[in-house]
mmCIF file of C-alpha atoms and ligand atoms in Angstrom:
data_model
loop_
_atom_site.group_PDB
_atom_site.id
_atom_site.type_symbol
_atom_site.label_atom_id
_atom_site.label_comp_id
_atom_site.label_asym_id
_atom_site.label_seq_id
_atom_site.Cartn_x
_atom_site.Cartn_y
_atom_site.Cartn_z
ATOM 1 C CA MET A 648 1.964 224.193 93.857
ATOM 2 C CA LYS A 649 1.171 226.642 96.648
ATOM 3 C CA ILE A 650 2.218 230.127 96.054
ATOM 4 C CA ILE A 651 1.977 233.452 97.921
ATOM 5 C CA MET A 652 2.315 236.746 95.951
ATOM 6 C CA LEU A 653 3.975 239.538 97.821
ATOM 7 C CA GLY A 654 4.548 243.206 96.770
ATOM 8 C CA ALA A 655 3.475 246.668 97.355
ATOM 9 C CA PRO A 656 -0.092 247.754 96.307
ATOM 10 C CA GLY A 657 -0.139 248.079 92.600
ATOM 11 C CA ALA A 658 3.072 245.967 92.135
ATOM 12 C CA GLY A 659 1.213 243.482 89.802
ATOM 13 C CA LYS A 660 0.438 240.703 92.193
ATOM 14 C CA GLY A 661 -3.199 240.398 90.949
ATOM 15 C CA THR A 662 -2.234 240.545 87.255
ATOM 16 C CA GLN A 663 0.472 237.833 87.684
ATOM 17 C CA ALA A 664 -1.588 235.816 90.033
ATOM 18 C CA LYS A 665 -4.304 235.326 87.287
ATOM 19 C CA MET A 666 -1.669 234.227 84.670
ATOM 20 C CA ILE A 667 -0.149 231.836 87.154
ATOM 21 C CA ALA A 668 -3.581 230.449 88.061
ATOM 22 C CA ASP A 669 -4.383 229.795 84.352
ATOM 23 C CA LYS A 670 -1.096 228.286 83.506
ATOM 24 C CA TYR A 671 -0.892 225.827 86.375
ATOM 25 C CA ASN A 672 -4.614 225.400 86.738
ATOM 26 C CA VAL A 673 -4.800 226.390 90.323
ATOM 27 C CA PRO A 674 -7.390 228.734 92.005
ATOM 28 C CA HIS A 675 -6.479 232.426 92.491
ATOM 29 C CA ILE A 676 -7.420 233.377 95.936
ATOM 30 C CA SER A 677 -7.417 237.285 96.327
ATOM 31 C CA THR A 678 -8.551 238.564 99.686
ATOM 32 C CA GLY A 679 -8.936 241.833 98.154
ATOM 33 C CA ASP A 680 -11.373 240.445 95.573
ATOM 34 C CA ILE A 681 -13.272 238.525 98.282
ATOM 35 C CA PHE A 682 -13.582 241.706 100.207
ATOM 36 C CA ARG A 683 -14.773 243.915 96.970
ATOM 37 C CA ALA A 684 -17.277 240.983 96.224
ATOM 38 C CA ASN A 685 -18.695 241.312 99.703
ATOM 39 C CA ILE A 686 -18.866 245.113 99.536
ATOM 40 C CA LYS A 687 -20.839 244.693 96.228
ATOM 41 C CA GLU A 688 -23.218 242.294 97.678
ATOM 42 C CA GLY A 689 -23.697 244.502 100.826
ATOM 43 C CA THR A 690 -22.801 241.714 103.336
ATOM 44 C CA GLU A 691 -21.862 242.250 107.091
ATOM 45 C CA LEU A 692 -18.221 241.307 106.206
ATOM 46 C CA GLY A 693 -18.266 243.783 103.268
ATOM 47 C CA LYS A 694 -19.505 246.639 105.353
ATOM 48 C CA LYS A 695 -16.912 246.067 108.092
ATOM 49 C CA ALA A 696 -14.108 245.623 105.364
ATOM 50 C CA LYS A 697 -15.101 248.745 103.513
ATOM 51 C CA ALA A 698 -14.529 251.046 106.387
ATOM 52 C CA TYR A 699 -10.804 249.961 106.634
ATOM 53 C CA MET A 700 -10.218 249.621 102.896
ATOM 54 C CA ASP A 701 -11.535 253.207 101.972
ATOM 55 C CA LYS A 702 -8.902 254.714 104.555
ATOM 56 C CA GLY A 703 -6.163 252.527 102.827
ATOM 57 C CA GLU A 704 -5.968 250.608 106.158
ATOM 58 C CA LEU A 705 -5.664 246.611 106.519
ATOM 59 C CA VAL A 706 -8.751 244.889 107.594
ATOM 60 C CA PRO A 707 -8.276 243.445 111.026
ATOM 61 C CA ASP A 708 -6.490 239.956 111.030
ATOM 62 C CA ALA A 709 -9.464 238.418 112.774
ATOM 63 C CA LEU A 710 -11.663 239.172 109.885
ATOM 64 C CA VAL A 711 -9.197 237.674 107.231
ATOM 65 C CA VAL A 712 -7.373 234.619 108.688
ATOM 66 C CA ASP A 713 -10.434 232.213 109.039
ATOM 67 C CA LEU A 714 -11.798 233.077 105.732
ATOM 68 C CA VAL A 715 -8.517 232.103 104.022
ATOM 69 C CA VAL A 716 -7.780 229.198 106.104
ATOM 70 C CA ASP A 717 -11.311 227.884 105.361
ATOM 71 C CA ARG A 718 -10.757 228.681 101.481
ATOM 72 C CA VAL A 719 -7.323 226.877 101.110
ATOM 73 C CA GLY A 720 -9.073 223.767 102.796
ATOM 74 C CA LYS A 721 -11.544 223.587 99.969
ATOM 75 C CA LYS A 722 -11.419 220.667 97.453
ATOM 76 C CA ASP A 723 -10.321 222.718 94.292
ATOM 77 C CA ALA A 724 -7.308 223.864 96.388
ATOM 78 C CA GLU A 725 -5.976 220.444 97.176
ATOM 79 C CA ASN A 726 -3.298 220.464 94.326
ATOM 80 C CA GLY A 727 -2.429 224.216 94.855
ATOM 81 C CA TYR A 728 -3.398 227.846 94.768
ATOM 82 C CA VAL A 729 -2.133 231.252 94.264
ATOM 83 C CA LEU A 730 -2.623 233.446 97.331
ATOM 84 C CA ASP A 731 -2.831 237.108 96.412
ATOM 85 C CA GLY A 732 -2.867 239.818 99.147
ATOM 86 C CA PHE A 733 -2.698 237.387 102.000
ATOM 87 C CA PRO A 734 -0.676 237.027 104.124
ATOM 88 C CA ARG A 735 -0.316 240.739 104.822
ATOM 89 C CA THR A 736 0.988 240.834 108.424
ATOM 90 C CA ILE A 737 3.363 238.481 110.451
ATOM 91 C CA PRO A 738 0.472 237.250 112.465
ATOM 92 C CA GLN A 739 -1.465 236.486 109.409
ATOM 93 C CA ALA A 740 1.639 234.470 108.061
ATOM 94 C CA GLU A 741 2.033 232.552 111.333
ATOM 95 C CA ALA A 742 -1.670 231.669 111.444
ATOM 96 C CA LEU A 743 -1.520 230.383 107.830
ATOM 97 C CA ASP A 744 1.577 228.294 108.632
ATOM 98 C CA GLU A 745 0.061 226.729 111.771
ATOM 99 C CA ALA A 746 -3.101 225.912 109.877
ATOM 100 C CA LEU A 747 -1.267 224.483 106.917
ATOM 101 C CA SER A 748 1.102 222.376 109.274
ATOM 102 C CA LYS A 749 -2.196 220.890 111.027
ATOM 103 C CA MET A 750 -3.026 219.654 107.431
ATOM 104 C CA ASN A 751 0.613 218.416 106.929
ATOM 105 C CA ASP A 752 1.002 221.057 104.202
ATOM 106 C CA LYS A 753 3.162 224.106 103.504
ATOM 107 C CA ILE A 754 3.563 227.084 101.000
ATOM 108 C CA ASP A 755 6.176 226.137 98.272
ATOM 109 C CA TYR A 756 7.038 229.672 97.150
ATOM 110 C CA ALA A 757 6.511 233.257 98.333
ATOM 111 C CA ILE A 758 7.146 235.482 95.115
ATOM 112 C CA ASP A 759 7.911 239.025 95.765
ATOM 113 C CA ILE A 760 7.088 241.493 92.872
ATOM 114 C CA ASP A 761 9.678 244.218 93.524
ATOM 115 C CA VAL A 762 8.437 247.817 92.327
ATOM 116 C CA PRO A 763 9.606 251.141 93.672
ATOM 117 C CA ASP A 764 7.071 253.448 95.136
ATOM 118 C CA ASP A 765 7.491 256.058 92.577
ATOM 119 C CA ASN A 766 6.171 253.668 89.773
ATOM 120 C CA ILE A 767 3.429 252.540 91.894
ATOM 121 C CA VAL A 768 1.447 255.843 92.335
ATOM 122 C CA ASN A 769 1.329 256.190 88.424
ATOM 123 C CA ARG A 770 0.156 252.491 88.027
ATOM 124 C CA MET A 771 -2.659 252.916 90.518
ATOM 125 C CA SER A 772 -4.011 256.227 88.868
ATOM 126 C CA GLY A 773 -4.053 254.498 85.516
ATOM 127 C CA ARG A 774 -5.567 251.161 86.761
ATOM 128 C CA ARG A 775 -9.203 250.356 85.736
ATOM 129 C CA ALA A 776 -10.886 247.161 87.318
ATOM 130 C CA CYS A 777 -13.829 245.384 85.860
ATOM 131 C CA VAL A 778 -16.980 245.656 88.030
ATOM 132 C CA SER A 779 -18.242 242.246 86.967
ATOM 133 C CA CYS A 780 -15.110 239.781 86.608
ATOM 134 C CA GLY A 781 -12.522 241.878 88.510
ATOM 135 C CA GLY A 782 -10.293 241.977 85.445
ATOM 136 C CA THR A 783 -7.435 244.552 85.643
ATOM 137 C CA TYR A 784 -6.175 247.039 82.916
ATOM 138 C CA HIS A 785 -4.049 250.044 82.858
ATOM 139 C CA ILE A 786 -5.203 252.938 80.566
ATOM 140 C CA VAL A 787 -1.679 253.246 79.103
ATOM 141 C CA ASN A 788 0.350 250.131 79.909
ATOM 142 C CA ILE A 789 -2.348 247.423 79.484
ATOM 143 C CA PRO A 790 -5.422 249.162 77.897
ATOM 144 C CA PRO A 791 -8.611 247.370 77.097
ATOM 145 C CA LYS A 792 -9.471 246.971 73.343
ATOM 146 C CA LYS A 793 -12.495 249.317 73.939
ATOM 147 C CA ASP A 794 -12.392 252.231 76.234
ATOM 148 C CA GLY A 795 -14.132 251.459 79.678
ATOM 149 C CA ILE A 796 -15.194 248.037 78.656
ATOM 150 C CA CYS A 797 -13.667 244.660 79.824
ATOM 151 C CA ASP A 798 -12.217 242.566 77.000
ATOM 152 C CA VAL A 799 -13.124 239.326 78.847
ATOM 153 C CA CYS A 800 -16.799 239.989 79.967
ATOM 154 C CA GLY A 801 -17.775 243.296 78.577
ATOM 155 C CA GLY A 802 -18.429 244.768 82.055
ATOM 156 C CA LYS A 803 -17.752 248.368 83.100
ATOM 157 C CA LEU A 804 -14.287 249.344 84.104
ATOM 158 C CA ILE A 805 -13.999 251.776 86.955
ATOM 159 C CA LEU A 806 -11.345 253.365 89.074
ATOM 160 C CA ARG A 807 -11.173 251.706 92.440
ATOM 161 C CA ASP A 808 -12.296 253.806 95.465
ATOM 162 C CA ASP A 809 -8.912 253.117 97.124
ATOM 163 C CA ASP A 810 -6.835 254.119 94.124
ATOM 164 C CA LYS A 811 -7.106 257.879 94.685
ATOM 165 C CA PRO A 812 -3.741 259.276 95.151
ATOM 166 C CA GLU A 813 -4.006 260.256 99.022
ATOM 167 C CA THR A 814 -5.269 256.588 99.783
ATOM 168 C CA VAL A 815 -2.482 255.083 97.634
ATOM 169 C CA GLN A 816 0.029 256.971 99.755
ATOM 170 C CA LYS A 817 -1.452 255.605 102.994
ATOM 171 C CA ARG A 818 -1.476 251.939 101.480
ATOM 172 C CA LEU A 819 2.141 252.249 100.606
ATOM 173 C CA SER A 820 3.133 253.353 104.087
ATOM 174 C CA VAL A 821 0.828 250.593 105.610
ATOM 175 C CA TYR A 822 2.683 248.041 103.261
ATOM 176 C CA HIS A 823 6.028 249.256 104.391
ATOM 177 C CA GLU A 824 5.158 249.016 108.004
ATOM 178 C CA GLN A 825 3.091 245.913 108.261
ATOM 179 C CA THR A 826 3.788 243.724 105.065
ATOM 180 C CA GLN A 827 7.295 244.237 104.184
ATOM 181 C CA PRO A 828 8.549 242.455 107.190
ATOM 182 C CA LEU A 829 7.230 239.261 105.382
ATOM 183 C CA ILE A 830 10.148 239.381 103.150
ATOM 184 C CA ASP A 831 12.536 238.427 105.912
ATOM 185 C CA TYR A 832 9.881 235.989 107.376
ATOM 186 C CA TYR A 833 9.969 233.966 104.071
ATOM 187 C CA THR A 834 13.688 234.615 103.338
ATOM 188 C CA GLU A 835 14.370 232.759 106.620
ATOM 189 C CA LYS A 836 12.011 229.975 105.508
ATOM 190 C CA ASN A 837 14.106 229.822 102.330
ATOM 191 C CA ILE A 838 11.156 230.122 100.154
ATOM 192 C CA LEU A 839 11.321 233.739 99.079
ATOM 193 C CA ARG A 840 11.977 234.612 95.359
ATOM 194 C CA THR A 841 12.223 237.916 94.080
ATOM 195 C CA VAL A 842 11.344 239.218 90.463
ATOM 196 C CA ASP A 843 11.759 242.715 89.152
ATOM 197 C CA GLY A 844 8.189 244.133 88.656
ATOM 198 C CA THR A 845 9.282 247.115 86.617
ATOM 199 C CA CYS A 846 9.481 245.012 83.333
ATOM 200 C CA SER A 847 6.533 244.361 81.104
ATOM 201 C CA MET A 848 3.770 241.995 82.253
ATOM 202 C CA GLU A 849 5.091 239.192 79.924
ATOM 203 C CA GLU A 850 8.728 239.615 81.211
ATOM 204 C CA VAL A 851 7.655 239.439 84.774
ATOM 205 C CA PHE A 852 5.530 236.370 84.123
ATOM 206 C CA LYS A 853 8.575 234.655 82.413
ATOM 207 C CA ALA A 854 10.697 235.388 85.440
ATOM 208 C CA ILE A 855 8.045 233.790 87.646
ATOM 209 C CA THR A 856 7.566 230.753 85.490
ATOM 210 C CA ASP A 857 11.350 230.250 85.353
ATOM 211 C CA ILE A 858 11.142 229.895 89.097
ATOM 212 C CA LEU A 859 8.022 227.745 89.360
ATOM 213 C CA GLY A 860 9.035 225.462 86.490
HETATM 214 P P1 LIG B 1871 -5.815 244.305 97.403
HETATM 215 O O1 LIG B 1871 -6.983 244.317 96.461
HETATM 216 O O2 LIG B 1871 -5.014 242.992 97.845
HETATM 217 O O3 LIG B 1871 -4.917 245.433 96.984
HETATM 218 P P2 LIG B 1871 -3.263 245.638 96.995
HETATM 219 O O4 LIG B 1871 -2.396 244.653 97.638
HETATM 220 O O5 LIG B 1871 -3.187 246.958 97.527
HETATM 221 O O6 LIG B 1871 -2.995 245.293 95.614
HETATM 222 P P3 LIG B 1871 -3.547 245.775 94.405
HETATM 223 O O7 LIG B 1871 -4.749 244.913 93.899
HETATM 224 O O8 LIG B 1871 -3.881 247.228 94.514
HETATM 225 O O9 LIG B 1871 -2.458 245.813 93.250
HETATM 226 P P4 LIG B 1871 -1.757 244.395 92.546
HETATM 227 O O10 LIG B 1871 -0.336 244.157 93.229
HETATM 228 O O11 LIG B 1871 -2.601 243.375 92.536
HETATM 229 O O12 LIG B 1871 -1.495 245.094 91.215
HETATM 230 P P5 LIG B 1871 -2.292 244.904 89.745
HETATM 231 O O13 LIG B 1871 -2.091 243.481 89.279
HETATM 232 O O14 LIG B 1871 -3.818 245.294 89.902
HETATM 233 O O15 LIG B 1871 -6.333 244.783 98.803
HETATM 234 C C1 LIG B 1871 -7.342 246.034 98.936
HETATM 235 C C2 LIG B 1871 -7.474 246.176 100.421
HETATM 236 O O16 LIG B 1871 -8.095 245.182 101.002
HETATM 237 C C3 LIG B 1871 -6.213 246.508 101.310
HETATM 238 O O17 LIG B 1871 -5.737 247.829 101.166
HETATM 239 C C4 LIG B 1871 -6.876 246.060 102.713
HETATM 240 O O18 LIG B 1871 -7.660 247.147 103.163
HETATM 241 C C5 LIG B 1871 -7.856 244.931 102.328
HETATM 242 N N1 LIG B 1871 -7.112 243.717 102.499
HETATM 243 C C6 LIG B 1871 -6.904 242.785 101.382
HETATM 244 N N2 LIG B 1871 -6.183 241.606 101.826
HETATM 245 C C7 LIG B 1871 -6.026 241.911 103.215
HETATM 246 C C8 LIG B 1871 -5.400 241.156 104.184
HETATM 247 N N3 LIG B 1871 -4.830 239.954 103.984
HETATM 248 N N4 LIG B 1871 -5.330 241.624 105.527
HETATM 249 C C9 LIG B 1871 -5.837 242.770 105.775
HETATM 250 N N5 LIG B 1871 -6.518 243.590 104.854
HETATM 251 C C10 LIG B 1871 -6.524 243.168 103.559
HETATM 252 O O19 LIG B 1871 -1.633 245.951 89.021
HETATM 253 C C11 LIG B 1871 -1.825 247.374 89.274
HETATM 254 C C12 LIG B 1871 -1.844 248.063 87.967
HETATM 255 O O20 LIG B 1871 -0.499 248.133 87.234
HETATM 256 C C13 LIG B 1871 -2.829 247.659 86.953
HETATM 257 O O21 LIG B 1871 -3.388 248.702 86.243
HETATM 258 C C14 LIG B 1871 -2.092 246.744 86.073
HETATM 259 O O22 LIG B 1871 -2.702 246.678 84.644
HETATM 260 C C15 LIG B 1871 -0.745 247.353 85.921
HETATM 261 N N6 LIG B 1871 0.397 246.486 85.735
HETATM 262 C C16 LIG B 1871 0.512 245.220 86.283
HETATM 263 N N7 LIG B 1871 1.705 244.658 86.011
HETATM 264 C C17 LIG B 1871 2.345 245.711 85.073
HETATM 265 C C18 LIG B 1871 3.524 245.712 84.595
HETATM 266 N N8 LIG B 1871 4.659 244.633 84.619
HETATM 267 N N9 LIG B 1871 3.920 246.794 83.842
HETATM 268 C C19 LIG B 1871 3.056 247.897 83.809
HETATM 269 N N10 LIG B 1871 1.931 248.082 84.405
HETATM 270 C C20 LIG B 1871 1.450 246.860 85.046
#
């Protein structure tokens, strides 16, 4: 099963993508996580990506497309994957379709998690991410068992640099301008499914698994 997660920053794509990956035993491929890992390791890619991410802008398509096309061609992705944060522009979506069609393959579902902008700002300011495993929490909605510590690996939980309110506003406007057109793109391909992302994490997951079967 090959799935794309769509939705505004903070809509819950990462949260749901991890749950889908666990249930259906497919890799969770998050471009945001790949960039953050590169930043942490101080790679050239990380240095380039950070400059855009800190401003709330998208990393140029040229730095993302080959990376994802290469990743979905790996052995562990043969039976499916959940793409989280990619594609984010029409050129990225077209490049992915082209690469997949060369492999005689295609995306099965694009799941759009719908959350209004007002809810997003609150979610982002309360989000805490694990520096070690990337696990995500919310200080009110989905708190860790122990303050500031990841339930899964015991790593330190931090506020992401790009979750500051002014950067979140910028990310939202970039989303509406560059990523939202993908809703029409996948509607036309008849693979778009929309779920209400304002419900609890479990209810959103139930809606998604009802679609995926
Ligand atoms: P990325 O890491 O992909 O960020 P994003 O899309 O902005 O999404 P987020 O990770 O912020 O949110 P999410 O939807 O995953 O929500 P989450 O589950 O964490 O990208 C970061 C940056 O990298 C981009 O800005 C860009 O610069 C660059 N980049 C990445 N991919 C790129 C690409 N393809 N092209 C170009 N540039 C790219 O949930 C958010 C919070 O809400 C959490 O605290 C969570 O616990 C809570 N929550 C989740 N579900 C619920 C619920 N149902 N109810 C209440 N709270 C909930």
